[in-house]
Amino acid sequence: MPSANDLQDIFTQIFGGGSAQKLPEVVKQFEDKGLRDQVDSWVRTGPNKPIDRRQIEDVFGRNQIDEMARGRNIDRDQLAEVLSRYIPKIIDELTPSGQMQRRG
């Protein structure tokens, strides 16, 4: 199981740190893989639709998941499972108003 520090590093890598500047890119990755309904449920208020680890692997790519796992000596399947549980919650928390904040 990934440690809290490992997860923080991984989520910083995925979302771009405290200001989550990569959030629009992450949302687009999910949409591009046909998961618009799921990601919309995370952004909007209301219940979050689930995803599974195979969908996480499809969105981020097996190579990226392998690289994140190997760099921290984590089992890749465990990492994908943890990401599938936490990414919906993180996107939900980053969009409290039910929409992504526009930058600029």
mmCIF file of N, CA, C and O in Angstrom:
data_model
loop_
_atom_site.group_PDB
_atom_site.id
_atom_site.type_symbol
_atom_site.label_atom_id
_atom_site.label_comp_id
_atom_site.label_asym_id
_atom_site.label_seq_id
_atom_site.Cartn_x
_atom_site.Cartn_y
_atom_site.Cartn_z
ATOM 1 N N MET A 1 0.842 -1.191 0.000
ATOM 2 C CA MET A 1 0.000 0.000 0.000
ATOM 3 C C MET A 1 0.884 1.251 0.000
ATOM 4 O O MET A 1 1.827 1.330 0.775
ATOM 5 N N PRO A 2 0.575 2.213 -0.858
ATOM 6 C CA PRO A 2 1.390 3.435 -0.887
ATOM 7 C C PRO A 2 1.292 4.201 0.431
ATOM 8 O O PRO A 2 0.228 4.259 1.049
ATOM 9 N N SER A 3 2.402 4.809 0.827
ATOM 10 C CA SER A 3 2.394 5.629 2.042
ATOM 11 C C SER A 3 1.727 6.971 1.738
ATOM 12 O O SER A 3 1.542 7.351 0.578
ATOM 13 N N ALA A 4 1.394 7.690 2.796
ATOM 14 C CA ALA A 4 0.782 9.020 2.627
ATOM 15 C C ALA A 4 1.721 9.946 1.856
ATOM 16 O O ALA A 4 1.280 10.709 0.995
ATOM 17 N N ASN A 5 3.024 9.873 2.138
ATOM 18 C CA ASN A 5 3.991 10.716 1.429
ATOM 19 C C ASN A 5 4.063 10.351 -0.050
ATOM 20 O O ASN A 5 4.141 11.230 -0.912
ATOM 21 N N ASP A 6 4.055 9.041 -0.341
ATOM 22 C CA ASP A 6 4.072 8.605 -1.738
ATOM 23 C C ASP A 6 2.832 9.116 -2.466
ATOM 24 O O ASP A 6 2.922 9.617 -3.586
ATOM 25 N N LEU A 7 1.682 8.985 -1.829
ATOM 26 C CA LEU A 7 0.442 9.445 -2.457
ATOM 27 C C LEU A 7 0.471 10.956 -2.683
ATOM 28 O O LEU A 7 0.052 11.433 -3.740
ATOM 29 N N GLN A 8 0.961 11.685 -1.725
ATOM 30 C CA GLN A 8 1.045 13.139 -1.892
ATOM 31 C C GLN A 8 1.931 13.475 -3.090
ATOM 32 O O GLN A 8 1.571 14.326 -3.905
ATOM 33 N N ASP A 9 3.077 12.808 -3.214
ATOM 34 C CA ASP A 9 3.972 13.042 -4.345
ATOM 35 C C ASP A 9 3.296 12.684 -5.667
ATOM 36 O O ASP A 9 3.422 13.412 -6.655
ATOM 37 N N ILE A 10 2.596 11.564 -5.677
ATOM 38 C CA ILE A 10 1.924 11.106 -6.901
ATOM 39 C C ILE A 10 0.819 12.090 -7.297
ATOM 40 O O ILE A 10 0.709 12.474 -8.463
ATOM 41 N N PHE A 11 0.011 12.528 -6.340
ATOM 42 C CA PHE A 11 -1.061 13.465 -6.665
ATOM 43 C C PHE A 11 -0.510 14.832 -7.060
ATOM 44 O O PHE A 11 -1.089 15.510 -7.902
ATOM 45 N N THR A 12 0.624 15.232 -6.481
ATOM 46 C CA THR A 12 1.279 16.465 -6.910
ATOM 47 C C THR A 12 1.729 16.323 -8.359
ATOM 48 O O THR A 12 1.551 17.234 -9.169
ATOM 49 N N GLN A 13 2.282 15.170 -8.697
ATOM 50 C CA GLN A 13 2.718 14.914 -10.066
ATOM 51 C C GLN A 13 1.520 14.942 -11.028
ATOM 52 O O GLN A 13 1.585 15.533 -12.103
ATOM 53 N N ILE A 14 0.420 14.333 -10.642
ATOM 54 C CA ILE A 14 -0.762 14.256 -11.508
ATOM 55 C C ILE A 14 -1.435 15.619 -11.656
ATOM 56 O O ILE A 14 -1.750 16.050 -12.759
ATOM 57 N N PHE A 15 -1.666 16.313 -10.532
ATOM 58 C CA PHE A 15 -2.472 17.535 -10.544
ATOM 59 C C PHE A 15 -1.657 18.823 -10.586
ATOM 60 O O PHE A 15 -2.222 19.894 -10.773
ATOM 61 N N GLY A 16 -0.356 18.741 -10.368
ATOM 62 C CA GLY A 16 0.470 19.938 -10.475
ATOM 63 C C GLY A 16 0.630 20.735 -9.207
ATOM 64 O O GLY A 16 0.844 21.932 -9.247
ATOM 65 N N GLY A 17 0.511 20.101 -8.068
ATOM 66 C CA GLY A 17 0.781 20.789 -6.811
ATOM 67 C C GLY A 17 -0.443 21.430 -6.193
ATOM 68 O O GLY A 17 -1.572 21.196 -6.612
ATOM 69 N N GLY A 18 -0.182 22.290 -5.195
ATOM 70 C CA GLY A 18 -1.237 22.887 -4.393
ATOM 71 C C GLY A 18 -2.263 23.686 -5.176
ATOM 72 O O GLY A 18 -3.428 23.731 -4.819
ATOM 73 N N SER A 19 -1.855 24.325 -6.252
ATOM 74 C CA SER A 19 -2.815 25.114 -7.033
ATOM 75 C C SER A 19 -3.527 24.266 -8.089
ATOM 76 O O SER A 19 -4.404 24.759 -8.788
ATOM 77 N N ALA A 20 -3.137 23.001 -8.199
ATOM 78 C CA ALA A 20 -3.784 22.050 -9.117
ATOM 79 C C ALA A 20 -3.899 22.609 -10.532
ATOM 80 O O ALA A 20 -4.917 22.471 -11.186
ATOM 81 N N GLN A 21 -2.798 23.211 -11.011
ATOM 82 C CA GLN A 21 -2.854 23.817 -12.338
ATOM 83 C C GLN A 21 -3.079 22.805 -13.458
ATOM 84 O O GLN A 21 -3.518 23.177 -14.541
ATOM 85 N N LYS A 22 -2.849 21.520 -13.199
ATOM 86 C CA LYS A 22 -3.069 20.504 -14.231
ATOM 87 C C LYS A 22 -4.486 19.928 -14.222
ATOM 88 O O LYS A 22 -4.798 19.050 -15.017
ATOM 89 N N LEU A 23 -5.355 20.424 -13.342
ATOM 90 C CA LEU A 23 -6.707 19.880 -13.256
ATOM 91 C C LEU A 23 -7.423 19.860 -14.610
ATOM 92 O O LEU A 23 -7.980 18.823 -14.979
ATOM 93 N N PRO A 24 -7.430 20.947 -15.380
ATOM 94 C CA PRO A 24 -8.105 20.889 -16.684
ATOM 95 C C PRO A 24 -7.546 19.809 -17.604
ATOM 96 O O PRO A 24 -8.298 19.143 -18.317
ATOM 97 N N GLU A 25 -6.231 19.605 -17.575
ATOM 98 C CA GLU A 25 -5.601 18.563 -18.392
ATOM 99 C C GLU A 25 -6.056 17.176 -17.939
ATOM 100 O O GLU A 25 -6.328 16.308 -18.770
ATOM 101 N N VAL A 26 -6.118 16.966 -16.631
ATOM 102 C CA VAL A 26 -6.531 15.668 -16.091
ATOM 103 C C VAL A 26 -7.984 15.387 -16.487
ATOM 104 O O VAL A 26 -8.311 14.291 -16.945
ATOM 105 N N VAL A 27 -8.847 16.393 -16.332
ATOM 106 C CA VAL A 27 -10.248 16.230 -16.706
ATOM 107 C C VAL A 27 -10.353 15.880 -18.186
ATOM 108 O O VAL A 27 -11.096 14.984 -18.583
ATOM 109 N N LYS A 28 -9.580 16.570 -19.021
ATOM 110 C CA LYS A 28 -9.608 16.305 -20.462
ATOM 111 C C LYS A 28 -9.138 14.884 -20.767
ATOM 112 O O LYS A 28 -9.690 14.223 -21.650
ATOM 113 N N GLN A 29 -8.133 14.389 -20.046
ATOM 114 C CA GLN A 29 -7.668 13.013 -20.251
ATOM 115 C C GLN A 29 -8.811 12.017 -20.027
ATOM 116 O O GLN A 29 -8.965 11.073 -20.798
ATOM 117 N N PHE A 30 -9.586 12.217 -18.977
ATOM 118 C CA PHE A 30 -10.715 11.332 -18.704
ATOM 119 C C PHE A 30 -11.772 11.460 -19.796
ATOM 120 O O PHE A 30 -12.307 10.462 -20.278
ATOM 121 N N GLU A 31 -12.072 12.695 -20.202
ATOM 122 C CA GLU A 31 -13.067 12.910 -21.250
ATOM 123 C C GLU A 31 -12.629 12.267 -22.562
ATOM 124 O O GLU A 31 -13.441 11.655 -23.259
ATOM 125 N N ASP A 32 -11.342 12.402 -22.893
ATOM 126 C CA ASP A 32 -10.815 11.834 -24.142
ATOM 127 C C ASP A 32 -10.902 10.315 -24.179
ATOM 128 O O ASP A 32 -10.905 9.715 -25.254
ATOM 129 N N LYS A 33 -10.972 9.687 -23.010
ATOM 130 C CA LYS A 33 -11.074 8.226 -22.939
ATOM 131 C C LYS A 33 -12.524 7.765 -22.770
ATOM 132 O O LYS A 33 -12.789 6.618 -22.412
ATOM 133 N N GLY A 34 -13.470 8.662 -23.019
ATOM 134 C CA GLY A 34 -14.879 8.286 -22.982
ATOM 135 C C GLY A 34 -15.497 8.276 -21.593
ATOM 136 O O GLY A 34 -16.543 7.663 -21.384
ATOM 137 N N LEU A 35 -14.875 8.951 -20.652
ATOM 138 C CA LEU A 35 -15.351 8.937 -19.263
ATOM 139 C C LEU A 35 -15.940 10.288 -18.859
ATOM 140 O O LEU A 35 -15.855 10.704 -17.705
ATOM 141 N N ARG A 36 -16.564 10.963 -19.808
ATOM 142 C CA ARG A 36 -17.141 12.289 -19.538
ATOM 143 C C ARG A 36 -18.200 12.221 -18.442
ATOM 144 O O ARG A 36 -18.246 13.086 -17.561
ATOM 145 N N ASP A 37 -19.075 11.215 -18.468
ATOM 146 C CA ASP A 37 -20.119 11.114 -17.443
ATOM 147 C C ASP A 37 -19.512 10.999 -16.045
ATOM 148 O O ASP A 37 -19.985 11.635 -15.104
ATOM 149 N N GLN A 38 -18.473 10.172 -15.928
ATOM 150 C CA GLN A 38 -17.838 9.995 -14.627
ATOM 151 C C GLN A 38 -17.206 11.303 -14.153
ATOM 152 O O GLN A 38 -17.441 11.754 -13.039
ATOM 153 N N VAL A 39 -16.373 11.905 -15.004
ATOM 154 C CA VAL A 39 -15.650 13.108 -14.578
ATOM 155 C C VAL A 39 -16.622 14.265 -14.345
ATOM 156 O O VAL A 39 -16.435 15.053 -13.422
ATOM 157 N N ASP A 40 -17.689 14.356 -15.129
ATOM 158 C CA ASP A 40 -18.692 15.391 -14.882
ATOM 159 C C ASP A 40 -19.328 15.216 -13.504
ATOM 160 O O ASP A 40 -19.613 16.199 -12.825
ATOM 161 N N SER A 41 -19.534 13.961 -13.088
ATOM 162 C CA SER A 41 -20.128 13.721 -11.764
ATOM 163 C C SER A 41 -19.182 14.156 -10.648
ATOM 164 O O SER A 41 -19.637 14.540 -9.571
ATOM 165 N N TRP A 42 -17.881 14.110 -10.892
ATOM 166 C CA TRP A 42 -16.912 14.525 -9.868
ATOM 167 C C TRP A 42 -16.849 16.042 -9.774
ATOM 168 O O TRP A 42 -16.655 16.589 -8.697
ATOM 169 N N VAL A 43 -16.977 16.713 -10.926
ATOM 170 C CA VAL A 43 -16.909 18.171 -10.950
ATOM 171 C C VAL A 43 -18.204 18.767 -10.395
ATOM 172 O O VAL A 43 -18.160 19.676 -9.572
ATOM 173 N N ARG A 44 -19.336 18.252 -10.845
ATOM 174 C CA ARG A 44 -20.636 18.764 -10.382
ATOM 175 C C ARG A 44 -20.870 18.396 -8.918
ATOM 176 O O ARG A 44 -20.248 17.491 -8.393
ATOM 177 N N THR A 45 -21.811 19.087 -8.325
ATOM 178 C CA THR A 45 -22.210 18.697 -6.977
ATOM 179 C C THR A 45 -23.070 17.438 -7.087
ATOM 180 O O THR A 45 -23.649 17.171 -8.136
ATOM 181 N N GLY A 46 -23.128 16.662 -6.043
ATOM 182 C CA GLY A 46 -23.878 15.413 -6.057
ATOM 183 C C GLY A 46 -22.943 14.227 -5.977
ATOM 184 O O GLY A 46 -21.734 14.371 -5.826
ATOM 185 N N PRO A 47 -23.515 13.011 -6.098
ATOM 186 C CA PRO A 47 -22.707 11.798 -5.942
ATOM 187 C C PRO A 47 -21.674 11.641 -7.058
ATOM 188 O O PRO A 47 -21.903 12.052 -8.202
ATOM 189 N N ASN A 48 -20.544 11.044 -6.711
ATOM 190 C CA ASN A 48 -19.480 10.769 -7.673
ATOM 191 C C ASN A 48 -19.644 9.380 -8.251
ATOM 192 O O ASN A 48 -19.803 8.410 -7.508
ATOM 193 N N LYS A 49 -19.597 9.285 -9.577
ATOM 194 C CA LYS A 49 -19.641 7.974 -10.223
ATOM 195 C C LYS A 49 -18.272 7.316 -10.063
ATOM 196 O O LYS A 49 -17.240 7.969 -10.170
ATOM 197 N N PRO A 50 -18.260 6.005 -9.825
ATOM 198 C CA PRO A 50 -16.987 5.303 -9.621
ATOM 199 C C PRO A 50 -16.277 4.999 -10.940
ATOM 200 O O PRO A 50 -16.881 5.009 -12.013
ATOM 201 N N ILE A 51 -14.988 4.739 -10.808
ATOM 202 C CA ILE A 51 -14.187 4.191 -11.909
ATOM 203 C C ILE A 51 -13.378 3.052 -11.326
ATOM 204 O O ILE A 51 -13.222 2.950 -10.107
ATOM 205 N N ASP A 52 -12.852 2.204 -12.194
ATOM 206 C CA ASP A 52 -12.032 1.101 -11.694
ATOM 207 C C ASP A 52 -10.584 1.277 -12.147
ATOM 208 O O ASP A 52 -10.260 2.180 -12.907
ATOM 209 N N ARG A 53 -9.731 0.401 -11.655
ATOM 210 C CA ARG A 53 -8.297 0.549 -11.925
ATOM 211 C C ARG A 53 -7.970 0.409 -13.405
ATOM 212 O O ARG A 53 -7.044 1.041 -13.887
ATOM 213 N N ARG A 54 -8.740 -0.400 -14.141
ATOM 214 C CA ARG A 54 -8.473 -0.537 -15.581
ATOM 215 C C ARG A 54 -8.737 0.778 -16.306
ATOM 216 O O ARG A 54 -8.023 1.133 -17.236
ATOM 217 N N GLN A 55 -9.754 1.511 -15.867
ATOM 218 C CA GLN A 55 -10.028 2.816 -16.467
ATOM 219 C C GLN A 55 -8.916 3.807 -16.132
ATOM 220 O O GLN A 55 -8.535 4.608 -16.988
ATOM 221 N N ILE A 56 -8.386 3.740 -14.925
ATOM 222 C CA ILE A 56 -7.251 4.591 -14.546
ATOM 223 C C ILE A 56 -6.058 4.281 -15.444
ATOM 224 O O ILE A 56 -5.384 5.178 -15.952
ATOM 225 N N GLU A 57 -5.790 2.992 -15.654
ATOM 226 C CA GLU A 57 -4.676 2.595 -16.524
ATOM 227 C C GLU A 57 -4.897 3.093 -17.944
ATOM 228 O O GLU A 57 -3.952 3.506 -18.610
ATOM 229 N N ASP A 58 -6.137 3.067 -18.409
ATOM 230 C CA ASP A 58 -6.447 3.537 -19.751
ATOM 231 C C ASP A 58 -6.223 5.046 -19.859
ATOM 232 O O ASP A 58 -5.656 5.527 -20.840
ATOM 233 N N VAL A 59 -6.632 5.790 -18.856
ATOM 234 C CA VAL A 59 -6.503 7.249 -18.888
ATOM 235 C C VAL A 59 -5.042 7.677 -18.812
ATOM 236 O O VAL A 59 -4.585 8.499 -19.605
ATOM 237 N N PHE A 60 -4.304 7.140 -17.865
ATOM 238 C CA PHE A 60 -2.923 7.583 -17.649
ATOM 239 C C PHE A 60 -1.901 6.762 -18.421
ATOM 240 O O PHE A 60 -0.764 7.202 -18.579
ATOM 241 N N GLY A 61 -2.289 5.597 -18.877
ATOM 242 C CA GLY A 61 -1.365 4.731 -19.597
ATOM 243 C C GLY A 61 -0.619 3.813 -18.652
ATOM 244 O O GLY A 61 -0.215 4.221 -17.556
ATOM 245 N N ARG A 62 -0.480 2.573 -19.077
ATOM 246 C CA ARG A 62 0.218 1.583 -18.242
ATOM 247 C C ARG A 62 1.639 2.028 -17.931
ATOM 248 O O ARG A 62 2.119 1.833 -16.823
ATOM 249 N N ASN A 63 2.293 2.641 -18.907
ATOM 250 C CA ASN A 63 3.683 3.053 -18.688
ATOM 251 C C ASN A 63 3.802 4.096 -17.582
ATOM 252 O O ASN A 63 4.704 4.021 -16.755
ATOM 253 N N GLN A 64 2.902 5.075 -17.570
ATOM 254 C CA GLN A 64 2.963 6.104 -16.532
ATOM 255 C C GLN A 64 2.654 5.514 -15.160
ATOM 256 O O GLN A 64 3.310 5.849 -14.178
ATOM 257 N N ILE A 65 1.673 4.624 -15.087
ATOM 258 C CA ILE A 65 1.352 3.966 -13.814
ATOM 259 C C ILE A 65 2.552 3.134 -13.357
ATOM 260 O O ILE A 65 2.940 3.182 -12.188
ATOM 261 N N ASP A 66 3.149 2.379 -14.285
ATOM 262 C CA ASP A 66 4.342 1.590 -13.958
ATOM 263 C C ASP A 66 5.459 2.475 -13.428
ATOM 264 O O ASP A 66 6.109 2.144 -12.433
ATOM 265 N N GLU A 67 5.678 3.597 -14.092
ATOM 266 C CA GLU A 67 6.761 4.505 -13.699
ATOM 267 C C GLU A 67 6.521 5.087 -12.308
ATOM 268 O O GLU A 67 7.439 5.123 -11.477
ATOM 269 N N MET A 68 5.285 5.519 -12.043
ATOM 270 C CA MET A 68 4.974 6.064 -10.712
ATOM 271 C C MET A 68 5.141 4.989 -9.634
ATOM 272 O O MET A 68 5.654 5.267 -8.556
ATOM 273 N N ALA A 69 4.702 3.782 -9.927
ATOM 274 C CA ALA A 69 4.779 2.691 -8.950
ATOM 275 C C ALA A 69 6.227 2.261 -8.718
ATOM 276 O O ALA A 69 6.673 2.130 -7.582
ATOM 277 N N ARG A 70 6.953 2.046 -9.806
ATOM 278 C CA ARG A 70 8.333 1.565 -9.709
ATOM 279 C C ARG A 70 9.212 2.575 -8.975
ATOM 280 O O ARG A 70 10.037 2.201 -8.148
ATOM 281 N N GLY A 71 9.010 3.868 -9.235
ATOM 282 C CA GLY A 71 9.821 4.900 -8.595
ATOM 283 C C GLY A 71 9.638 4.963 -7.094
ATOM 284 O O GLY A 71 10.464 5.520 -6.385
ATOM 285 N N ARG A 72 8.558 4.379 -6.611
ATOM 286 C CA ARG A 72 8.268 4.413 -5.167
ATOM 287 C C ARG A 72 8.171 3.016 -4.573
ATOM 288 O O ARG A 72 7.742 2.851 -3.438
ATOM 289 N N ASN A 73 8.530 2.003 -5.367
ATOM 290 C CA ASN A 73 8.510 0.614 -4.929
ATOM 291 C C ASN A 73 7.115 0.199 -4.434
ATOM 292 O O ASN A 73 6.968 -0.373 -3.361
ATOM 293 N N ILE A 74 6.111 0.527 -5.252
ATOM 294 C CA ILE A 74 4.711 0.219 -4.944
ATOM 295 C C ILE A 74 4.219 -0.771 -5.991
ATOM 296 O O ILE A 74 4.597 -0.678 -7.160
ATOM 297 N N ASP A 75 3.346 -1.667 -5.607
ATOM 298 C CA ASP A 75 2.720 -2.575 -6.560
ATOM 299 C C ASP A 75 1.842 -1.762 -7.508
ATOM 300 O O ASP A 75 1.001 -0.977 -7.070
ATOM 301 N N ARG A 76 2.025 -1.944 -8.809
ATOM 302 C CA ARG A 76 1.321 -1.126 -9.808
ATOM 303 C C ARG A 76 -0.192 -1.321 -9.738
ATOM 304 O O ARG A 76 -0.942 -0.374 -9.893
ATOM 305 N N ASP A 77 -0.653 -2.544 -9.510
ATOM 306 C CA ASP A 77 -2.093 -2.782 -9.422
ATOM 307 C C ASP A 77 -2.688 -2.097 -8.196
ATOM 308 O O ASP A 77 -3.786 -1.544 -8.261
ATOM 309 N N GLN A 78 -1.947 -2.142 -7.089
ATOM 310 C CA GLN A 78 -2.406 -1.452 -5.876
ATOM 311 C C GLN A 78 -2.486 0.049 -6.125
ATOM 312 O O GLN A 78 -3.445 0.697 -5.718
ATOM 313 N N LEU A 79 -1.470 0.586 -6.803
ATOM 314 C CA LEU A 79 -1.469 2.019 -7.083
ATOM 315 C C LEU A 79 -2.664 2.398 -7.950
ATOM 316 O O LEU A 79 -3.362 3.368 -7.657
ATOM 317 N N ALA A 80 -2.919 1.646 -9.004
ATOM 318 C CA ALA A 80 -4.059 1.942 -9.880
ATOM 319 C C ALA A 80 -5.370 1.872 -9.098
ATOM 320 O O ALA A 80 -6.266 2.699 -9.294
ATOM 321 N N GLU A 81 -5.479 0.901 -8.200
ATOM 322 C CA GLU A 81 -6.684 0.772 -7.366
ATOM 323 C C GLU A 81 -6.853 1.989 -6.453
ATOM 324 O O GLU A 81 -7.947 2.546 -6.332
ATOM 325 N N VAL A 82 -5.767 2.412 -5.819
ATOM 326 C CA VAL A 82 -5.825 3.574 -4.928
ATOM 327 C C VAL A 82 -6.180 4.833 -5.730
ATOM 328 O O VAL A 82 -7.008 5.633 -5.297
ATOM 329 N N LEU A 83 -5.586 4.994 -6.893
ATOM 330 C CA LEU A 83 -5.900 6.153 -7.730
ATOM 331 C C LEU A 83 -7.374 6.160 -8.126
ATOM 332 O O LEU A 83 -8.008 7.213 -8.153
ATOM 333 N N SER A 84 -7.922 4.981 -8.409
ATOM 334 C CA SER A 84 -9.333 4.912 -8.812
ATOM 335 C C SER A 84 -10.263 5.326 -7.669
ATOM 336 O O SER A 84 -11.364 5.809 -7.911
ATOM 337 N N ARG A 85 -9.814 5.151 -6.438
ATOM 338 C CA ARG A 85 -10.623 5.546 -5.287
ATOM 339 C C ARG A 85 -10.488 7.031 -4.969
ATOM 340 O O ARG A 85 -11.446 7.681 -4.580
ATOM 341 N N TYR A 86 -9.259 7.561 -5.110
ATOM 342 C CA TYR A 86 -8.994 8.924 -4.654
ATOM 343 C C TYR A 86 -9.157 10.004 -5.713
ATOM 344 O O TYR A 86 -9.521 11.125 -5.380
ATOM 345 N N ILE A 87 -8.888 9.720 -6.966
ATOM 346 C CA ILE A 87 -8.980 10.767 -7.990
ATOM 347 C C ILE A 87 -10.390 11.362 -8.063
ATOM 348 O O ILE A 87 -10.527 12.587 -8.109
ATOM 349 N N PRO A 88 -11.468 10.567 -8.043
ATOM 350 C CA PRO A 88 -12.794 11.189 -8.034
ATOM 351 C C PRO A 88 -13.004 12.126 -6.836
ATOM 352 O O PRO A 88 -13.562 13.215 -6.984
ATOM 353 N N LYS A 89 -12.527 11.728 -5.670
ATOM 354 C CA LYS A 89 -12.681 12.552 -4.471
ATOM 355 C C LYS A 89 -11.871 13.840 -4.586
ATOM 356 O O LYS A 89 -12.330 14.912 -4.188
ATOM 357 N N ILE A 90 -10.657 13.727 -5.125
ATOM 358 C CA ILE A 90 -9.795 14.910 -5.253
ATOM 359 C C ILE A 90 -10.398 15.906 -6.241
ATOM 360 O O ILE A 90 -10.480 17.099 -5.957
ATOM 361 N N ILE A 91 -10.849 15.416 -7.396
ATOM 362 C CA ILE A 91 -11.453 16.316 -8.373
ATOM 363 C C ILE A 91 -12.710 16.947 -7.783
ATOM 364 O O ILE A 91 -12.957 18.146 -7.962
ATOM 365 N N ASP A 92 -13.485 16.173 -7.046
ATOM 366 C CA ASP A 92 -14.679 16.696 -6.384
ATOM 367 C C ASP A 92 -14.305 17.836 -5.431
ATOM 368 O O ASP A 92 -14.940 18.887 -5.424
ATOM 369 N N GLU A 93 -13.266 17.632 -4.630
ATOM 370 C CA GLU A 93 -12.844 18.644 -3.662
ATOM 371 C C GLU A 93 -12.243 19.871 -4.340
ATOM 372 O O GLU A 93 -12.342 20.981 -3.813
ATOM 373 N N LEU A 94 -11.625 19.686 -5.508
ATOM 374 C CA LEU A 94 -11.027 20.812 -6.232
ATOM 375 C C LEU A 94 -12.070 21.642 -6.979
ATOM 376 O O LEU A 94 -11.745 22.712 -7.496
ATOM 377 N N THR A 95 -13.302 21.148 -7.036
ATOM 378 C CA THR A 95 -14.371 21.850 -7.757
ATOM 379 C C THR A 95 -15.594 22.025 -6.844
ATOM 380 O O THR A 95 -16.686 21.555 -7.168
ATOM 381 N N PRO A 96 -15.432 22.710 -5.710
ATOM 382 C CA PRO A 96 -16.521 22.801 -4.734
ATOM 383 C C PRO A 96 -17.767 23.516 -5.251
ATOM 384 O O PRO A 96 -18.866 23.264 -4.770
ATOM 385 N N SER A 97 -17.609 24.386 -6.240
ATOM 386 C CA SER A 97 -18.765 25.114 -6.754
ATOM 387 C C SER A 97 -19.508 24.353 -7.829
ATOM 388 O O SER A 97 -20.499 24.832 -8.372
ATOM 389 N N GLY A 98 -19.022 23.163 -8.169
ATOM 390 C CA GLY A 98 -19.667 22.360 -9.198
ATOM 391 C C GLY A 98 -19.178 22.677 -10.594
ATOM 392 O O GLY A 98 -19.754 22.209 -11.580
ATOM 393 N N GLN A 99 -18.106 23.458 -10.682
ATOM 394 C CA GLN A 99 -17.497 23.717 -11.987
ATOM 395 C C GLN A 99 -16.015 24.022 -11.787
ATOM 396 O O GLN A 99 -15.593 24.403 -10.704
ATOM 397 N N MET A 100 -15.262 23.843 -12.855
ATOM 398 C CA MET A 100 -13.840 24.139 -12.783
ATOM 399 C C MET A 100 -13.660 25.649 -12.830
ATOM 400 O O MET A 100 -14.359 26.340 -13.549
ATOM 401 N N GLN A 101 -12.727 26.138 -12.034
ATOM 402 C CA GLN A 101 -12.426 27.557 -12.036
ATOM 403 C C GLN A 101 -11.705 27.926 -13.320
ATOM 404 O O GLN A 101 -10.791 27.220 -13.749
ATOM 405 N N ARG A 102 -12.113 28.990 -13.918
ATOM 406 C CA ARG A 102 -11.442 29.473 -15.130
ATOM 407 C C ARG A 102 -10.224 30.293 -14.714
ATOM 408 O O ARG A 102 -10.289 31.103 -13.803
ATOM 409 N N ARG A 103 -9.147 30.044 -15.410
ATOM 410 C CA ARG A 103 -7.903 30.775 -15.110
ATOM 411 C C ARG A 103 -7.719 31.875 -16.158
ATOM 412 O O ARG A 103 -8.133 31.738 -17.282
ATOM 413 N N GLY A 104 -6.998 32.898 -15.748
ATOM 414 C CA GLY A 104 -6.669 33.905 -16.734
ATOM 415 C C GLY A 104 -7.277 35.148 -16.422
ATOM 416 O O GLY A 104 -7.370 36.149 -16.165
#
